[in-house]
C-alpha positions as protocol buffer text, in pm:
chain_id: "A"
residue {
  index: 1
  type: UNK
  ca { x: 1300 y: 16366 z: 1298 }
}
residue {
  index: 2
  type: UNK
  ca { x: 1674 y: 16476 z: 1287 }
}
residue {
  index: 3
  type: UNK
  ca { x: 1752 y: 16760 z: 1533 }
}
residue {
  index: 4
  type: UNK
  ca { x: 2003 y: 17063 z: 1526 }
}
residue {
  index: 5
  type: UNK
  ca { x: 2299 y: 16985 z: 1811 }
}
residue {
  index: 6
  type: UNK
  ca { x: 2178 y: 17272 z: 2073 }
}
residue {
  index: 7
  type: UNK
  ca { x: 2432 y: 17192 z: 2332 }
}
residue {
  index: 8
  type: UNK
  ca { x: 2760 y: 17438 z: 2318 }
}
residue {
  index: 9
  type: UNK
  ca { x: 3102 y: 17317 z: 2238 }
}
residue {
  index: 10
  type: UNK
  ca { x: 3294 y: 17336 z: 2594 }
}
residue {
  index: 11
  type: UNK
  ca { x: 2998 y: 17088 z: 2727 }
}
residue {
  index: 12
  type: UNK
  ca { x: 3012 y: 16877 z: 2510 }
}
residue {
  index: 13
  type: UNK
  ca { x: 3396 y: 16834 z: 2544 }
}
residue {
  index: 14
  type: UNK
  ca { x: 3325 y: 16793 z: 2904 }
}
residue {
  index: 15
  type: UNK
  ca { x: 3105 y: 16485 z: 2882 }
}
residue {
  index: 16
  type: UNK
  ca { x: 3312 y: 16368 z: 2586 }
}
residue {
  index: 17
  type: UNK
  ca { x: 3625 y: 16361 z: 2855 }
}
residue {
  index: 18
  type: UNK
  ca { x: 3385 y: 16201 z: 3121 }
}
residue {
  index: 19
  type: UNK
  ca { x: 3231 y: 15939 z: 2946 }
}
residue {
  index: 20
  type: UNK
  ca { x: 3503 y: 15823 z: 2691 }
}
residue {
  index: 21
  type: UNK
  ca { x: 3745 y: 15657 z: 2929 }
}
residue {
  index: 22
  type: UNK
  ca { x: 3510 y: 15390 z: 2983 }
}
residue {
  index: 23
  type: UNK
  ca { x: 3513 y: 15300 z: 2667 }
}
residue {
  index: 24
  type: UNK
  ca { x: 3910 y: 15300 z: 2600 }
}
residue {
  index: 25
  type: UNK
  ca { x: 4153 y: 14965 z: 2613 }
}
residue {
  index: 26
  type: UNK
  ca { x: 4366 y: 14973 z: 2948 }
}
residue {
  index: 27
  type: UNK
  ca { x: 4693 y: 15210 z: 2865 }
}
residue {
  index: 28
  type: UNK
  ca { x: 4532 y: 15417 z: 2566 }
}
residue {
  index: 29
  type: UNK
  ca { x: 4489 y: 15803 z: 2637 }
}
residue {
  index: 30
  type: UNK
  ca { x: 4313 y: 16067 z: 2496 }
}
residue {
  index: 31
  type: UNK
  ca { x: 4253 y: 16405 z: 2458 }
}
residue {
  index: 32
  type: UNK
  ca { x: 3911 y: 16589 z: 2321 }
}
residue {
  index: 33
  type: UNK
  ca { x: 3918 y: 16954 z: 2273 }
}
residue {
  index: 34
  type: UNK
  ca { x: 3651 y: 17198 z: 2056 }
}
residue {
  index: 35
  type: UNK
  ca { x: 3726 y: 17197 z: 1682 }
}
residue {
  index: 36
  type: UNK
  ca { x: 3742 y: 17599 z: 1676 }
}
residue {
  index: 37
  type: UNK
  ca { x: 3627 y: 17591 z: 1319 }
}
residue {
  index: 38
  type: UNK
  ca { x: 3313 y: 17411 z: 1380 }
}
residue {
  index: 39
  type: UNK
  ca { x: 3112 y: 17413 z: 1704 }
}
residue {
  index: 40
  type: UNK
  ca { x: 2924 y: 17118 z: 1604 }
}
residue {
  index: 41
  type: UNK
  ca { x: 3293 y: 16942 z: 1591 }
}
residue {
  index: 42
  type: UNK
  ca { x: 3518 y: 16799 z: 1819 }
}
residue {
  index: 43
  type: UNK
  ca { x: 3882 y: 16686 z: 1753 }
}
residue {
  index: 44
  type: UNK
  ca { x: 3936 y: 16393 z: 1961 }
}
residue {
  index: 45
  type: UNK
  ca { x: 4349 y: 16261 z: 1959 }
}
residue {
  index: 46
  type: UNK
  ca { x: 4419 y: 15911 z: 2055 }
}
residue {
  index: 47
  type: UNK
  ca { x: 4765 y: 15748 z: 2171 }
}
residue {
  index: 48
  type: UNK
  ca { x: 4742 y: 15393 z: 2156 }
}
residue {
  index: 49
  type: UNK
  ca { x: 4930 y: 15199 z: 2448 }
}
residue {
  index: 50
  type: UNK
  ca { x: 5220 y: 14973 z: 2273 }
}
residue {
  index: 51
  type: UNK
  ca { x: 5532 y: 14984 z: 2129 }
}
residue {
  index: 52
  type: UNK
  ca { x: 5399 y: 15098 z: 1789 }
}
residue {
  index: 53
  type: UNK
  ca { x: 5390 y: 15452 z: 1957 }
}
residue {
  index: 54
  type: UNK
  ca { x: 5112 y: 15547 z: 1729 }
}
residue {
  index: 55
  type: UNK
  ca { x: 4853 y: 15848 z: 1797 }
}
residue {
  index: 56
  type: UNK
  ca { x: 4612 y: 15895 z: 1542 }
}
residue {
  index: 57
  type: UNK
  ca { x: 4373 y: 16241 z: 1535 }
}
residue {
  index: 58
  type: UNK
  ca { x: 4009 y: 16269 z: 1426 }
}
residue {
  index: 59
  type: UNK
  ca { x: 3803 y: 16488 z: 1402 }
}
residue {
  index: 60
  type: UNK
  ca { x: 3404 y: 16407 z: 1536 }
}
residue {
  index: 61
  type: UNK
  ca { x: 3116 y: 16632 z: 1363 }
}
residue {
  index: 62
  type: UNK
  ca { x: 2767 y: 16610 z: 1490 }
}
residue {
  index: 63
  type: UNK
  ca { x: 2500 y: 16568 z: 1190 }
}
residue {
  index: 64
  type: UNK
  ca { x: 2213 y: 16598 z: 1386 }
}
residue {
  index: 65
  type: UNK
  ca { x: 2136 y: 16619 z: 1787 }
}
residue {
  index: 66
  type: UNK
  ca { x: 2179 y: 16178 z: 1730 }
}
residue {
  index: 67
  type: UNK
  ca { x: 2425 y: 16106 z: 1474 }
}
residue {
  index: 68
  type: UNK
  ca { x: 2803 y: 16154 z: 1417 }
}
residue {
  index: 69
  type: UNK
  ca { x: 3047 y: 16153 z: 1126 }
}
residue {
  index: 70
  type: UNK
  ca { x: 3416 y: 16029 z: 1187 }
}
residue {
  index: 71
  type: UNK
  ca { x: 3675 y: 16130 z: 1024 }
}
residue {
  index: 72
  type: UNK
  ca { x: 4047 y: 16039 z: 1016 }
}
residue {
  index: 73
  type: UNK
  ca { x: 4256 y: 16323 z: 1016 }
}
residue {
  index: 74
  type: UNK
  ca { x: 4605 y: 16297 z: 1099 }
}
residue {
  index: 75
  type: UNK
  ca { x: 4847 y: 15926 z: 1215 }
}
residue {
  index: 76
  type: UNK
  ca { x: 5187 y: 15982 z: 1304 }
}
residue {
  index: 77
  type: UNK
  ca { x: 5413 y: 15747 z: 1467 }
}
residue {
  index: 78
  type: UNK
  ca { x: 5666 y: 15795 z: 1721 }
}
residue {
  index: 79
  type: UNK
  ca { x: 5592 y: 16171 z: 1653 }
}
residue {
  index: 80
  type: UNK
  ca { x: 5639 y: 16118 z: 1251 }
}
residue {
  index: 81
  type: UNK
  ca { x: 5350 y: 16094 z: 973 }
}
residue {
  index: 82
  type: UNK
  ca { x: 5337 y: 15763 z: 850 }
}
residue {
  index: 83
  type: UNK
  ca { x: 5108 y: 15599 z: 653 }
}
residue {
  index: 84
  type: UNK
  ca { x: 4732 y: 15553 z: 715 }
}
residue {
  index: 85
  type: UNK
  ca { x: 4686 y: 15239 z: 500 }
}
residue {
  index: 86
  type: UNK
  ca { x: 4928 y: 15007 z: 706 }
}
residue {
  index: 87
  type: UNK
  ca { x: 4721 y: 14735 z: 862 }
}
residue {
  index: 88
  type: UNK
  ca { x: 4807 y: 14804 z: 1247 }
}
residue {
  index: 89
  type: UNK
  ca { x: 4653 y: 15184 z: 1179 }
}
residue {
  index: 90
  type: UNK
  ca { x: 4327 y: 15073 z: 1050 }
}
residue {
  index: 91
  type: UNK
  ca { x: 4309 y: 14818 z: 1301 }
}
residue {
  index: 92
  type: UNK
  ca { x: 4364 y: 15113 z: 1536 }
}
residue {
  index: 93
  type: UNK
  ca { x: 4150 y: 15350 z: 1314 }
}
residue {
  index: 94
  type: UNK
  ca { x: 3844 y: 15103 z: 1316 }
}
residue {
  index: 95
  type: UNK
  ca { x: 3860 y: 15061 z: 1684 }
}
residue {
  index: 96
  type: UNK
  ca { x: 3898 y: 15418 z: 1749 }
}
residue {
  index: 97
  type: UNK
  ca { x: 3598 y: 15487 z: 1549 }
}
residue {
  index: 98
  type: UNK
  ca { x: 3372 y: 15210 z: 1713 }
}
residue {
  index: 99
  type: UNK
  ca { x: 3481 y: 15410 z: 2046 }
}
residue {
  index: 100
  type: UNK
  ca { x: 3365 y: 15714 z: 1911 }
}
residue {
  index: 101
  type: UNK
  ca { x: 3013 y: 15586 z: 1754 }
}
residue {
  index: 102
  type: UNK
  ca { x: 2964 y: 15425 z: 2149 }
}
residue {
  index: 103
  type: UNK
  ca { x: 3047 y: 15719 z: 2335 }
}
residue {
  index: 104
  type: UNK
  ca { x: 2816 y: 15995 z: 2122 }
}
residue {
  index: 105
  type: UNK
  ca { x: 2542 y: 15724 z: 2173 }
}
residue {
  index: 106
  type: UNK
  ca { x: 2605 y: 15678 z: 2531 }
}
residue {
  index: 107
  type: UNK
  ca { x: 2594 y: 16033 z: 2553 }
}
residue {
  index: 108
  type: UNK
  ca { x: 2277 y: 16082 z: 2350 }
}
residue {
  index: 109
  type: UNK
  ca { x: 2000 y: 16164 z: 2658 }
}
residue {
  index: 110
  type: UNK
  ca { x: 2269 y: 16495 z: 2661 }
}
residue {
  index: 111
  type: UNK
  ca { x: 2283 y: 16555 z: 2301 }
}
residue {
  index: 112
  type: UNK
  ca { x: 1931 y: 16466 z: 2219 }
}
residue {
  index: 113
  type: UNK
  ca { x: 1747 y: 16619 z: 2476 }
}
């Protein structure tokens, strides 16, 4: 049985920001904040360690209390949009996303509750 998300938004970014470094390659940051349009939402940005210098933005909705969509919202590189179809961004895209899927199920005892 799907439940609603009943945690609030500025918790959740909290054990987003907690939990997610565990799950990122060594020299990658991150930064999650509250989509302010949604409060089931999160906007999560990513800078990738290399020279590529790419940071891609997405934005994480919670369906239910279990389940997230994933959505790729912005890439730029070296502070310029480029383009999203380029093999090294979904390469970076997919693995982003795969971080995102592990760390809203690690953090499902929270969300689920």
């Amino acid at each position: 049985m799907n439940r609603q998300l009943q945690l609030d938004q500025q918790t959740l970014v909290s054990a987003w920001q907690e939990r997610l470094p565990a799950l990122m390659n060594t020299g990658d940051s991150f930064q999650v904040q509250g989509d302010g349009a949604d409060p089931n939402s999160l906007l999560i940005h990513f800078n990738a360690a290399g020279h590529q210098a790419y940071s891609l933005d997405f934005r994480c909705t919670y369906v239910d209390s279990r389940e997230v969509a994933v959505n790729l919202v912005d890439v730029e590189q070296d502070g310029r949009h480029t383009d999203e179809r380029a093999e090294a961004v979904q390469s970076l895209a997919q693995q982003y996303t795969r971080q995102i899927h592990e760390c809203a199920q690690a953090l499902q005892p929270l969300t689920h509750s």
